[in-house]
GROMACS .gro file of C-alpha atoms in nm:
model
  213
    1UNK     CA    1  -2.453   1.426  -1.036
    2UNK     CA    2  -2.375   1.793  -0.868
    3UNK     CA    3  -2.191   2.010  -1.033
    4UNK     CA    4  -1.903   2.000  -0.764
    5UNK     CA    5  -1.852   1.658  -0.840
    6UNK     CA    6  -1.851   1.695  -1.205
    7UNK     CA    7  -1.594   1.924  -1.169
    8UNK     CA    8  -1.385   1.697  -1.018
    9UNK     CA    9  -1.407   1.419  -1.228
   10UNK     CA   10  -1.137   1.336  -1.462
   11UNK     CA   11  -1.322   1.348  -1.792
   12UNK     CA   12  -1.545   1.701  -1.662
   13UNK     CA   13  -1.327   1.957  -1.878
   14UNK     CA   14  -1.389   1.769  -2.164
   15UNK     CA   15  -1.723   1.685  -2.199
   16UNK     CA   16  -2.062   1.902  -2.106
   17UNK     CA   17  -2.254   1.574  -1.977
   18UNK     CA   18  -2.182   1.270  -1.742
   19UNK     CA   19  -2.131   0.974  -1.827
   20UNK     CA   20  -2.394   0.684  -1.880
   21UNK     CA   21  -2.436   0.495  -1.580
   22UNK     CA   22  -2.294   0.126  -1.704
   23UNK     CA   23  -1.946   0.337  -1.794
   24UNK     CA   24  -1.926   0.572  -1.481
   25UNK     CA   25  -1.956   0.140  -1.337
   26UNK     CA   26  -1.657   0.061  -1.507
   27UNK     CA   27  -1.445   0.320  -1.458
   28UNK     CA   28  -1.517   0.363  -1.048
   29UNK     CA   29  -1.239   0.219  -0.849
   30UNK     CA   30  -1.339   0.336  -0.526
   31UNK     CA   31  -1.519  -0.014  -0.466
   32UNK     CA   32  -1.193  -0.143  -0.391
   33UNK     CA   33  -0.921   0.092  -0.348
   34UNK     CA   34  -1.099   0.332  -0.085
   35UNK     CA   35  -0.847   0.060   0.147
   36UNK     CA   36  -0.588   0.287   0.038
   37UNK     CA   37  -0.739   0.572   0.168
   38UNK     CA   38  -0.456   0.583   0.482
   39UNK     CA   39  -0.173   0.519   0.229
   40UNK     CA   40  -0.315   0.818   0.013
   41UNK     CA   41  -0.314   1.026   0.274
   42UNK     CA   42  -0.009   0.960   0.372
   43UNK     CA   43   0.189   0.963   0.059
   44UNK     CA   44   0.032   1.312  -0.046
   45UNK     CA   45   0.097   1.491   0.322
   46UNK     CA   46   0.455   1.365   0.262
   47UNK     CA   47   0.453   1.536  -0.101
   48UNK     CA   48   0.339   1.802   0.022
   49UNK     CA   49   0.606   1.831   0.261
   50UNK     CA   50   0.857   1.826  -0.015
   51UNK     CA   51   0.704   2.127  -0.230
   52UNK     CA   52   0.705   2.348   0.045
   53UNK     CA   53   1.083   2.247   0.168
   54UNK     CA   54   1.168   2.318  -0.230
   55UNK     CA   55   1.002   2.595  -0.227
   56UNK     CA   56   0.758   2.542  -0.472
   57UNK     CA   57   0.443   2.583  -0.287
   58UNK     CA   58   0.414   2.867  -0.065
   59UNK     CA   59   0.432   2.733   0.311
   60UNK     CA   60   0.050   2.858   0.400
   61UNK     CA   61  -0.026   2.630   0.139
   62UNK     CA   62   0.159   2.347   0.233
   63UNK     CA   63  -0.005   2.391   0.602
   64UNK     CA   64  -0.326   2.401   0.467
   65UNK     CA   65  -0.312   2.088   0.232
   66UNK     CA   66  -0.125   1.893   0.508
   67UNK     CA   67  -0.381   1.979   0.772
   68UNK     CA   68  -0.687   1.955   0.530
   69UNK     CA   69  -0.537   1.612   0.482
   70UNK     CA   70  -0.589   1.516   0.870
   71UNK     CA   71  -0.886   1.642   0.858
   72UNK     CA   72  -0.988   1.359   0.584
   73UNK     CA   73  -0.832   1.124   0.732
   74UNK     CA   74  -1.036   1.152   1.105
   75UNK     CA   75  -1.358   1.166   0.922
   76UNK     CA   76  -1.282   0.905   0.693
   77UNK     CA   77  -1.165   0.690   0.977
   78UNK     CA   78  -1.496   0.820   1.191
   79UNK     CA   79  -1.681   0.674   0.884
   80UNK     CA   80  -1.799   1.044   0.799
   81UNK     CA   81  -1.690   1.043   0.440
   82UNK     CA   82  -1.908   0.927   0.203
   83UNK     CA   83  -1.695   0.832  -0.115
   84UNK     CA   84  -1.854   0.856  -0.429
   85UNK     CA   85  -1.832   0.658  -0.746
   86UNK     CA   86  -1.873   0.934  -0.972
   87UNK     CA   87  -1.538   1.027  -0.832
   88UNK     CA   88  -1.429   0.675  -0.960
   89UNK     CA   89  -1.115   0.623  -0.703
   90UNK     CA   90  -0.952   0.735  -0.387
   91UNK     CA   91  -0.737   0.959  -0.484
   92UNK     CA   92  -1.046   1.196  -0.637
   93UNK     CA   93  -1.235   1.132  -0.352
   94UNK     CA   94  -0.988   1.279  -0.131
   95UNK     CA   95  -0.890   1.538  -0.371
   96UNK     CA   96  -1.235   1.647  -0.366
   97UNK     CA   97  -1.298   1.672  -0.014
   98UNK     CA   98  -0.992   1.881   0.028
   99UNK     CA   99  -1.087   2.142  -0.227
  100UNK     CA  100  -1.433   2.127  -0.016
  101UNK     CA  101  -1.205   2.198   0.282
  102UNK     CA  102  -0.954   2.441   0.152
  103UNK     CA  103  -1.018   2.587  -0.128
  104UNK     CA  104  -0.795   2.628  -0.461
  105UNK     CA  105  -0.450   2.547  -0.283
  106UNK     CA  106  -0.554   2.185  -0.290
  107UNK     CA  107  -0.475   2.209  -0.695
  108UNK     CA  108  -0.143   2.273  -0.566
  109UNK     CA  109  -0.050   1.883  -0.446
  110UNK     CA  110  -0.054   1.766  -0.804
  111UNK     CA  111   0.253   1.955  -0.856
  112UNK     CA  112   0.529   1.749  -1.002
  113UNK     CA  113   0.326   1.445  -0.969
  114UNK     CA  114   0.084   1.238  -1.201
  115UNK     CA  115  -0.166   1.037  -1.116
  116UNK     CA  116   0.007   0.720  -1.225
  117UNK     CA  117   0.266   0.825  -0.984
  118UNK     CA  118   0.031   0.856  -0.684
  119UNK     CA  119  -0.132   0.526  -0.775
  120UNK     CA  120   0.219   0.359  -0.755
  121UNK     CA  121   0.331   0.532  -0.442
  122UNK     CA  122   0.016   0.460  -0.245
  123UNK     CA  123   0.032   0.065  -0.351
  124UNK     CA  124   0.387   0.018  -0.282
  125UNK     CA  125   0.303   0.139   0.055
  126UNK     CA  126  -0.001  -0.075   0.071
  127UNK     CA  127   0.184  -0.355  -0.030
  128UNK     CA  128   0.486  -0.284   0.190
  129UNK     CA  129   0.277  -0.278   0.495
  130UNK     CA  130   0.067  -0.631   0.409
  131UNK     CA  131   0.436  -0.757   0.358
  132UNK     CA  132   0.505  -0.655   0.720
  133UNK     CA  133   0.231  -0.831   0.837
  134UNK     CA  134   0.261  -1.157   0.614
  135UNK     CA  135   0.652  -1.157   0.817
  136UNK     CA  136   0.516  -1.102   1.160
  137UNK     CA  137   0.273  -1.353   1.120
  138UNK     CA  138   0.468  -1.621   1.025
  139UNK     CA  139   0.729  -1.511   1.278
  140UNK     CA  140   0.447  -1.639   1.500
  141UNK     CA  141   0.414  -1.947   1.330
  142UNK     CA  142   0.704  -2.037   1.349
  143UNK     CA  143   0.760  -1.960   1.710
  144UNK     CA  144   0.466  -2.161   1.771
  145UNK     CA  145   0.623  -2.453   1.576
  146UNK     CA  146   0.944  -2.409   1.773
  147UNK     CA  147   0.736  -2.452   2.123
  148UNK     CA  148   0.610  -2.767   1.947
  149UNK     CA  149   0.935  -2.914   1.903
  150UNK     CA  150   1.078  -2.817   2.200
  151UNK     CA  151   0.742  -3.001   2.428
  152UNK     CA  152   0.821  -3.320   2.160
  153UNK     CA  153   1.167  -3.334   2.087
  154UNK     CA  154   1.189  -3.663   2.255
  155UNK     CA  155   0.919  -3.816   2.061
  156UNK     CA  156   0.957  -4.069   1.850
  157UNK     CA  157   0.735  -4.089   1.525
  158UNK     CA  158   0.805  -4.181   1.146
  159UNK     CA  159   0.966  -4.000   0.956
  160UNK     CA  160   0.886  -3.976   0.564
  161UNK     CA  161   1.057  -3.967   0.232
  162UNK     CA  162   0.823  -3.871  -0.044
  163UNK     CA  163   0.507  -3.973   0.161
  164UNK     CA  164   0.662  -4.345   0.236
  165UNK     CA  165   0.745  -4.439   0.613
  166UNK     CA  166   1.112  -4.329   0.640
  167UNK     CA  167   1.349  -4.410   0.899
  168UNK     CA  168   1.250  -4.294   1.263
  169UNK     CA  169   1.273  -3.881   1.364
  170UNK     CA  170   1.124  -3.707   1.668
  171UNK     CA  171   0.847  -3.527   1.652
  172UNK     CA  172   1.116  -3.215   1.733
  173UNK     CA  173   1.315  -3.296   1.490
  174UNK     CA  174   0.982  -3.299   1.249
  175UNK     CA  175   0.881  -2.963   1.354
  176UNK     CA  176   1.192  -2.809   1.329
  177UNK     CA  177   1.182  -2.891   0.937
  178UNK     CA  178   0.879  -2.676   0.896
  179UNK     CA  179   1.031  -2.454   1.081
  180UNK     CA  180   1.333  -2.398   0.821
  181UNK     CA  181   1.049  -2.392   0.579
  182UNK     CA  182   0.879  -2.110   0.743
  183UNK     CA  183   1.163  -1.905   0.715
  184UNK     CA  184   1.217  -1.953   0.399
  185UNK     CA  185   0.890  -1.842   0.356
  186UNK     CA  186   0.955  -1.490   0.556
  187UNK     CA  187   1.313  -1.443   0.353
  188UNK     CA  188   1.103  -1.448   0.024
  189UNK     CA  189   0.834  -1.198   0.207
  190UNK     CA  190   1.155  -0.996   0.259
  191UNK     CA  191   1.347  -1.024  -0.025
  192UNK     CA  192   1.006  -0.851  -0.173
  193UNK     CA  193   0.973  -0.611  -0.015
  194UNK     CA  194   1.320  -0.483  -0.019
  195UNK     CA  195   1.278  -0.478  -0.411
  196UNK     CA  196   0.950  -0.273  -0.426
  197UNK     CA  197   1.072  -0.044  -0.116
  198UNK     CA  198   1.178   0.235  -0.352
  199UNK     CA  199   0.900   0.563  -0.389
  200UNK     CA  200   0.819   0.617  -0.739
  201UNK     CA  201   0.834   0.978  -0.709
  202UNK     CA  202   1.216   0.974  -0.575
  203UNK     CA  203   1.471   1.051  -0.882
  204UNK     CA  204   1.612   0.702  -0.978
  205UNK     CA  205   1.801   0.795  -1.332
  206UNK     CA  206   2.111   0.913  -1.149
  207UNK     CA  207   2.095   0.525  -0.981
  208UNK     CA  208   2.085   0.386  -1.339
  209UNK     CA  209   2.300   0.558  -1.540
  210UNK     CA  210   2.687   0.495  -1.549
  211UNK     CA  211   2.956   0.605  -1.307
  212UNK     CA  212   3.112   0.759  -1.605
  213UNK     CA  213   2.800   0.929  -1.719
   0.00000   0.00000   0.00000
């Protein structure tokens, strides 16, 4: 392990040695979440943004750490980055790189943010998007299920009640039911994401307290 990326590492204030290999194993994420490597990016540019329109971070700064942050992003997307367990998840690998990049002012970003906070922020957004996609594709579906019964909606079949021969339905009239089913199926993809739409890092006692508080 260099000494750059021991310095890095969570646990390197405290302790004058790595860790043994089996527990640096355990403790690596980046196996995994490096797919959250856009959402990272993202989430922390956008932080950043805020600090400097606060006025907490000096706007040099800001620039720096936002750009820095581009940077990152085009060589991880140009598969330049090597990420390294020893850095155990995304967020220190990107950290790292942008001290590499610019210096001290990348300390700055944690400012009025934890870790656990980043962590949620970036999967919400993760999760947010793959909800997007989960409703688009079945939009599909279902469009495709809608041409079906459109082409058949004159022919006749069986219908069924509890997998017995029922009393006679169009094949339409059949594919119409899934497609009720499918959207059903998009509502509750919705109805998701609406309730874990909300950044973690946005103030939300005000929204909980009450109106007389």
């Amino acid at each position: 392990m260099t000494s750059d990326t021991a310095s890095n590492a969570m646990w390197g204030g405290r302790f004058a040695a790595g860790p043994d290999a089996i527990m640096e194993a355990i403790n690596a994420s980046i196996a995994f979440d490096r797919l959250l490597y856009r959402q990272d990016i993202e989430a922390s540019r956008a932080h950043a943004a805020m600090l400097g329109a606060q006025g907490i971070v000096e706007s040099g700064d800001v620039e720096a750490i936002r750009e820095g942050l581009l940077t990152i992003l085009s060589e991880i997307e140009a598969g330049e980055l090597a990420f390294s367990p020893a850095l155990e998840d995304i967020h220190m690998n990107v950290e790292a790189r942008l001290r590499a990049l610019i210096g001290p002012a990348a300390g700055r970003l944690h400012t009025a943010r934890s870790r656990n906070d980043q962590v949620a922020t970036d999967f919400r957004l993760w999760v947010r998007e793959q909800a997007d996609a989960a409703i688009t594709g079945i939009e599909a579906l279902m469009r495709a299920a809608l041409a079906q019964a459109e082409a058949g909606a004159d022919w006749p079949m069986p219908g069924f009640t509890h997998l017995q021969v029922a009393q006679p339905v169009t094949w339409g009239h059949h594919m119409l039911a899934y497609v009720e089913m499918f959207a059903r199926d998009a509502g509750r993809f919705r109805d998701a994401r609406a309730r874990m739409n909300e950044c973690p890092l946005a103030p939300r006692i005000s929204r909980a307290l009450p109106k007389s508080w």
